[in-house]
Every structure is written in structure tokens, then in C-alpha cells.
mmCIF file of C-alpha atoms in Angstrom:
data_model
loop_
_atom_site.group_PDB
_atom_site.id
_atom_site.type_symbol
_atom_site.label_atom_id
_atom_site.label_comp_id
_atom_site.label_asym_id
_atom_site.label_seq_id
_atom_site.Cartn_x
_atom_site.Cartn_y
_atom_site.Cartn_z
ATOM 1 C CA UNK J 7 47.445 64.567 64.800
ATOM 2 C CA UNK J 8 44.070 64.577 64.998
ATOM 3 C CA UNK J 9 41.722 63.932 68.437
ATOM 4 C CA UNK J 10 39.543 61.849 66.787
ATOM 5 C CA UNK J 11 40.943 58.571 66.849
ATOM 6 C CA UNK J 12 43.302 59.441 64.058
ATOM 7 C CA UNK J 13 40.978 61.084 61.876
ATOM 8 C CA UNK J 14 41.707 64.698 60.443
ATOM 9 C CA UNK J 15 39.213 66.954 59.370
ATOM 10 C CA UNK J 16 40.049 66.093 55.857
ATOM 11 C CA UNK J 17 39.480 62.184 56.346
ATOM 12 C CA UNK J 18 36.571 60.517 54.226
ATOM 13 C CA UNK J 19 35.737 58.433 57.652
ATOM 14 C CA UNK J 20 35.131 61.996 58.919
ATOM 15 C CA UNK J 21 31.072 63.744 59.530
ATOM 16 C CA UNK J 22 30.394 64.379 56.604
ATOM 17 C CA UNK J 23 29.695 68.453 55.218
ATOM 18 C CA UNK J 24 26.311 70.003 56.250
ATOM 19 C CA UNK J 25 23.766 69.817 53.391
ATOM 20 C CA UNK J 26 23.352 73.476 51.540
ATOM 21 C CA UNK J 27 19.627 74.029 51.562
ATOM 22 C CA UNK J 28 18.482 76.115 48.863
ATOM 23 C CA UNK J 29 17.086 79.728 50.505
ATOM 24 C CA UNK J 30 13.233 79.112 50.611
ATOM 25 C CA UNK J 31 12.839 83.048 50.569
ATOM 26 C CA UNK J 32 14.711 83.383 46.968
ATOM 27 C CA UNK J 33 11.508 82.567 44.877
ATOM 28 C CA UNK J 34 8.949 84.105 46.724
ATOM 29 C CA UNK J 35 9.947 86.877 48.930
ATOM 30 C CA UNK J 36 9.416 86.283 53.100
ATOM 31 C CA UNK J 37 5.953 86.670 53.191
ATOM 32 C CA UNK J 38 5.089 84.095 50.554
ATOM 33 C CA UNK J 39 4.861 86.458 47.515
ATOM 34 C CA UNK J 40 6.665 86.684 44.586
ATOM 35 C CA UNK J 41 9.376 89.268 43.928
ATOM 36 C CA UNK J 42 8.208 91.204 41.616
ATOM 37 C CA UNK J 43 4.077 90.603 43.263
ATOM 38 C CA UNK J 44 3.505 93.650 45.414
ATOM 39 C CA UNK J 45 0.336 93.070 46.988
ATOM 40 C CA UNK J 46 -1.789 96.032 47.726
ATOM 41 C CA UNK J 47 -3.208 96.894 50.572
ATOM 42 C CA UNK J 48 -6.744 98.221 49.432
ATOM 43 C CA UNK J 49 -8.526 97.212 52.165
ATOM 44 C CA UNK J 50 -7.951 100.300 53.792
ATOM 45 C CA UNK J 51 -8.496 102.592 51.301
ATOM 46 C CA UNK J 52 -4.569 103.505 50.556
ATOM 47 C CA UNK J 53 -3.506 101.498 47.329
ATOM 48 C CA UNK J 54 -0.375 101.399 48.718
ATOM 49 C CA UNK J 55 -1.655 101.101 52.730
ATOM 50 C CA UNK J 56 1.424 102.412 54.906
ATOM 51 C CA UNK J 57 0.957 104.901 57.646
ATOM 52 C CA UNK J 58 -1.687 107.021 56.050
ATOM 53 C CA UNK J 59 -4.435 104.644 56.100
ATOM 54 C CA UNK J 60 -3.677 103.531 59.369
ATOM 55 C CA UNK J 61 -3.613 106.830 60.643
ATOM 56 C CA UNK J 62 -7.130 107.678 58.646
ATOM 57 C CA UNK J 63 -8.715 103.785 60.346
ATOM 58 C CA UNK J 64 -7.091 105.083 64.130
ATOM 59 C CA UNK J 65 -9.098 108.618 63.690
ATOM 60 C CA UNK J 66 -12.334 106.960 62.810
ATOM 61 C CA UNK J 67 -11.902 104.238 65.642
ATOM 62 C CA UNK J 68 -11.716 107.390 67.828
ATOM 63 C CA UNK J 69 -14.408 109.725 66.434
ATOM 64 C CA UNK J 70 -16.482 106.401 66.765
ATOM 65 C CA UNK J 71 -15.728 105.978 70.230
ATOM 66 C CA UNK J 72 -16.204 109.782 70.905
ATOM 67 C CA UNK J 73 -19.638 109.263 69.864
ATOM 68 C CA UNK J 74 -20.254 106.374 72.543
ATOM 69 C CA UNK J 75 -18.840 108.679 75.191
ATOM 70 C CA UNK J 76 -21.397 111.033 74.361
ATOM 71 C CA UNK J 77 -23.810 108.992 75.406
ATOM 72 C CA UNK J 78 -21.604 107.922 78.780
ATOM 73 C CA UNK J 79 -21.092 111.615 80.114
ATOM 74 C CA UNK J 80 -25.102 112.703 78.676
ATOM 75 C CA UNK J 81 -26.373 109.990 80.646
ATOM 76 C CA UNK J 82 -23.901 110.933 84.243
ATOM 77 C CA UNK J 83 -24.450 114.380 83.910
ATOM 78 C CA UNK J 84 -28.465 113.867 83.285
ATOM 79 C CA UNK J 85 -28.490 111.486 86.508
ATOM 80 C CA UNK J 86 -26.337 113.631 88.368
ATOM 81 C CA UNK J 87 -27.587 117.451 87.787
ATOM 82 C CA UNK J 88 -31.419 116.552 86.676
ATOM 83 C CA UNK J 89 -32.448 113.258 88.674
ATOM 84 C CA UNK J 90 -30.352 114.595 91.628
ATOM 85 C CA UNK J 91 -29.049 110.697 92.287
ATOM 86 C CA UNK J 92 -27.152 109.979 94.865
ATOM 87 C CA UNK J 93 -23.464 108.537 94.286
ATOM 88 C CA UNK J 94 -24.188 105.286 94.718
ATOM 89 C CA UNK J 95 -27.368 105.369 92.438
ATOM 90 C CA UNK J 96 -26.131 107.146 90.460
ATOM 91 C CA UNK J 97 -22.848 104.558 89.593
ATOM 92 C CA UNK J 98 -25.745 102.107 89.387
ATOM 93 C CA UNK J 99 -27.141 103.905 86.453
ATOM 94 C CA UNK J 100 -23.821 104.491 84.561
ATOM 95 C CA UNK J 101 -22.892 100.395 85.176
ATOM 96 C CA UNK J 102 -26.126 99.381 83.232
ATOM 97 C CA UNK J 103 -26.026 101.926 80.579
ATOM 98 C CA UNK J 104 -22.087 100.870 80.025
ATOM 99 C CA UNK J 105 -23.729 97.089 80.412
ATOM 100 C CA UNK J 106 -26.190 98.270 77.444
ATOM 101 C CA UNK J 107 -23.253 100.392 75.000
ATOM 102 C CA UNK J 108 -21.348 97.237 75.139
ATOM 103 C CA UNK J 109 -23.708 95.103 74.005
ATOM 104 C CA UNK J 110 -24.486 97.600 71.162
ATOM 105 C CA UNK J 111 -20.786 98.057 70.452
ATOM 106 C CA UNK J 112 -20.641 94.007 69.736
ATOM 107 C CA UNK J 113 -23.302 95.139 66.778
ATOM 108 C CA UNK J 114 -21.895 97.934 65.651
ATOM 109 C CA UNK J 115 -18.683 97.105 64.455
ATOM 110 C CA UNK J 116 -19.402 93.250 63.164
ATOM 111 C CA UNK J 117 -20.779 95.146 59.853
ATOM 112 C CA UNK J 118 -19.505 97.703 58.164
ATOM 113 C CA UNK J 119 -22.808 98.530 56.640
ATOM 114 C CA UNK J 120 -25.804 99.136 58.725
ATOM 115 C CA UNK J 121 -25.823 96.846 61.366
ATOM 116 C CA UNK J 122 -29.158 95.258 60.384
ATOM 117 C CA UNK J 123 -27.263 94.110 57.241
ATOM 118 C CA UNK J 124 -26.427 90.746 58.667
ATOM 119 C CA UNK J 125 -28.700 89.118 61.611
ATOM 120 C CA UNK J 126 -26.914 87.878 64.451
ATOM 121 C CA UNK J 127 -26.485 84.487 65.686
ATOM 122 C CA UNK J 128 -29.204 82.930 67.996
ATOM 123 C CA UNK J 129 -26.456 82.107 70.483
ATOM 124 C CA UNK J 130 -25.430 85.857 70.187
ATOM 125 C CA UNK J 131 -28.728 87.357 70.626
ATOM 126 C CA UNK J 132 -29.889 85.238 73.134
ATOM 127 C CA UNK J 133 -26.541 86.340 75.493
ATOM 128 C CA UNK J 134 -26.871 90.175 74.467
ATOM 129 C CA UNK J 135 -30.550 89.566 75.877
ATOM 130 C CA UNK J 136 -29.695 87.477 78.586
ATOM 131 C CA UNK J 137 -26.836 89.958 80.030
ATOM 132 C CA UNK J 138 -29.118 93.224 79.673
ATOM 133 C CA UNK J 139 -32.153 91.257 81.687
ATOM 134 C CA UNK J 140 -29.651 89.597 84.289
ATOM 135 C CA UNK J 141 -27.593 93.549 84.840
ATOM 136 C CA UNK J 142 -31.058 94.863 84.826
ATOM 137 C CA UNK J 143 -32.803 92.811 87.151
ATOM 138 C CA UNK J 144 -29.807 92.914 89.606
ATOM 139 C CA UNK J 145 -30.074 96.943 88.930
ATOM 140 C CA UNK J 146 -33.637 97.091 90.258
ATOM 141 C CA UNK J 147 -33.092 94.272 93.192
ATOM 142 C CA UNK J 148 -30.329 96.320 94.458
ATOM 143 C CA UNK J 149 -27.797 92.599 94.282
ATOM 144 C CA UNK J 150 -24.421 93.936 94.591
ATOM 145 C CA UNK J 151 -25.066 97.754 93.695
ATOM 146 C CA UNK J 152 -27.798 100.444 95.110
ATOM 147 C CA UNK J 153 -30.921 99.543 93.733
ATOM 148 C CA UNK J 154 -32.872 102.118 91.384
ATOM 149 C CA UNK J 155 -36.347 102.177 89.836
ATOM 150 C CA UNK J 156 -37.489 100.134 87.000
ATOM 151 C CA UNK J 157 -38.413 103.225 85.442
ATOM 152 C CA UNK J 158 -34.615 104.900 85.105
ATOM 153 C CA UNK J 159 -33.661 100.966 83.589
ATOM 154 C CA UNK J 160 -36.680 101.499 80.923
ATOM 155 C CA UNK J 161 -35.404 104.541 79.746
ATOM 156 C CA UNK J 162 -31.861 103.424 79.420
ATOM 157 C CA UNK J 163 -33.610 100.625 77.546
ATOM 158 C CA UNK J 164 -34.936 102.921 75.181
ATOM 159 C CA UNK J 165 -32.530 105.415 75.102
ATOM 160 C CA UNK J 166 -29.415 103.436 74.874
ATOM 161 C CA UNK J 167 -30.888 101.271 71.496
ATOM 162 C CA UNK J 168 -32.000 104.736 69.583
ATOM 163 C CA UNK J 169 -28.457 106.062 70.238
ATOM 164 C CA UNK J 170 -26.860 103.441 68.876
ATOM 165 C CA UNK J 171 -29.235 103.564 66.183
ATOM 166 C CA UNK J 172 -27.496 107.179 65.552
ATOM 167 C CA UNK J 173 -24.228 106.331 66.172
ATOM 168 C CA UNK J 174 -24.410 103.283 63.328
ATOM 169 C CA UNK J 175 -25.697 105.744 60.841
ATOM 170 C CA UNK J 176 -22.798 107.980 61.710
ATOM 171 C CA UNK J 177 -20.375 104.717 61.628
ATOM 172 C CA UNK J 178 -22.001 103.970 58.245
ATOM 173 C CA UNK J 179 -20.909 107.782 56.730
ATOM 174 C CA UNK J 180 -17.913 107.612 58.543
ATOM 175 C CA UNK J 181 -16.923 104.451 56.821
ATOM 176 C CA UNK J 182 -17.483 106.444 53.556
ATOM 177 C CA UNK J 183 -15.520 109.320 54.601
ATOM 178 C CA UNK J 184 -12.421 107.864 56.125
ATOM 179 C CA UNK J 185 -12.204 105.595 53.046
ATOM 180 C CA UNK J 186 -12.645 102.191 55.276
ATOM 181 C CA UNK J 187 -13.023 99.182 53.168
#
């Protein structure tokens, strides 16, 4: 007895078996290689990549950052303890230098060489030069934050460029030294 109109699972009128696809992993492993084709992972510096050469690309992401936050805390303290700023100035300043490190951190780490190596895009350059005038001019106008002299925004102008200046040349040796490719 069947409950399929009379058909039994055996019956030629029944659905017919589900078509065996051949594995598509069996010729060239999951991720598209062949068995025997172990790719290596040079670009990090391990020939066989794993956990060392991340571990070696995380430190040198941090010491790299560690060097930016130099700059952060120099330029807080310096406000704070020599230009005797008040609070609210004084958050002012940090805001545009942080403005100023991020742009420079967009042209730091798009080359692994120096970062002259490669010019940037127009559109690029024009909106790294567009956001520092726009955060500086609302700076000095006092729009939306305590207001503070053109003078302390020139200096970070100077000041922030040269230090990223440094801080490339110490990206450049770190590069070397952490074995980044």
C-alpha cells in the first residue's frame, strides 16, 4: 500500500532519485587551489604567514599609532601646562590637531614607502585641504567650539605636517624591521 495513488517507492512512475553532483571541492581544495598548491603567504613577511606575522603586522600597527599619540598628549600637555588654555580652548586645540593627524594618517598608510612615493588624487587633496581650512576657520570663528587665535591654528599647521613627516620616516624603517611586505 502505498499513499501515493498506488505508487510505492520502488515504482518507475515514482520522483525520480536526486542527481549525485560531483564534490566541486575534490579538485581544487575550498579555497580554489589545488591540493597539493599551498599558497604562501609572503606578503607578510612569514613564508608560511600564520600567527607570527600577524602578531609582528598588529605590533607595528601599534608602535605606529604610539607615535601619533605622541603628538596628541605633546600637543594637550603643551596647551594645557605652557599656554595655560582654558578647558574649553584648550579641547578646541586638541579637535583641530586630531582634524590635522587624520588627514595625515589617510597619507601615511596608502604607501608603504615614503608617502611622497605616489601623489594623491586631485579629489583627495582637494578634501584633505578643504577639511583642514573649513575645521580651521570654524576654530578661529569660534562656530560650534571656543574660538582660539589664528596663531595657535598656524602652528598646528606647521607642526602637525613636520611630525608626520617623522612619523613616515619611522613607518618607512618600521616597515623594514617588522618584515611588512
Amino acid at each position: 500500500m502505498s499513499l501515493r495513488d498506488g505508487r510505492g517507492p520502488r515504482d518507475p512512475m515514482a520522483s525520480p532519485a536526486p542527481v549525485r553532483r560531483a564534490n566541486p571541492y575534490a579538485r581544487t581544495g575550498r579555497y580554489g587551489r589545488g591540493p597539493g598548491d599551498q599558497r604562501r603567504y609572503e606578503r607578510y613577511g612569514d613564508e608560511g604567514g600564520g600567527l607570527g606575522a600577524i602578531l609582528r603586522f598588529v605590533v607595528f600597527l601599534v608602535v605606529l599609532a604610539a607615535l601619533v599619540l605622541v603628538l596628541s598628549f605633546a600637543v594637550f600637555f603643551v596647551g594645557r601646562d605652557v599656554l595655560g588654555l582654558p578647558l574649553p580652548q584648550l579641547q578646541t586645540l586638541v579637535f583641530v590637531m586630531l582634524v590635522m593627524t587624520g588627514q595625515g594618517n589617510v597619507y601615511l598608510v596608502r604607501e608603504r614607502g615614503p608617502f611622497w612615493r605616489s601623489a594623491p588624487g586631485p579629489w583627495l587633496l582637494a578634501s584633505s585641504l578643504i577639511d583642514v581650512a573649513v575645521v580651521s576657520g570654524m576654530a578661529i570663528g569660534g562656530v560650534l567650539m571656543a574660538p582660539v587665535s589664528p596663531a595657535l591654528v598656524a602652528g598646528l599647521v606647521v607642526v602637525v605636517p613636520l611630525y608626520l613627516l617623522l612619523v613616515d620616516r619611522a613607518k618607512v624603517r618600521l616597515f623594514r624591521r617588522f618584515q611588512v611586505r
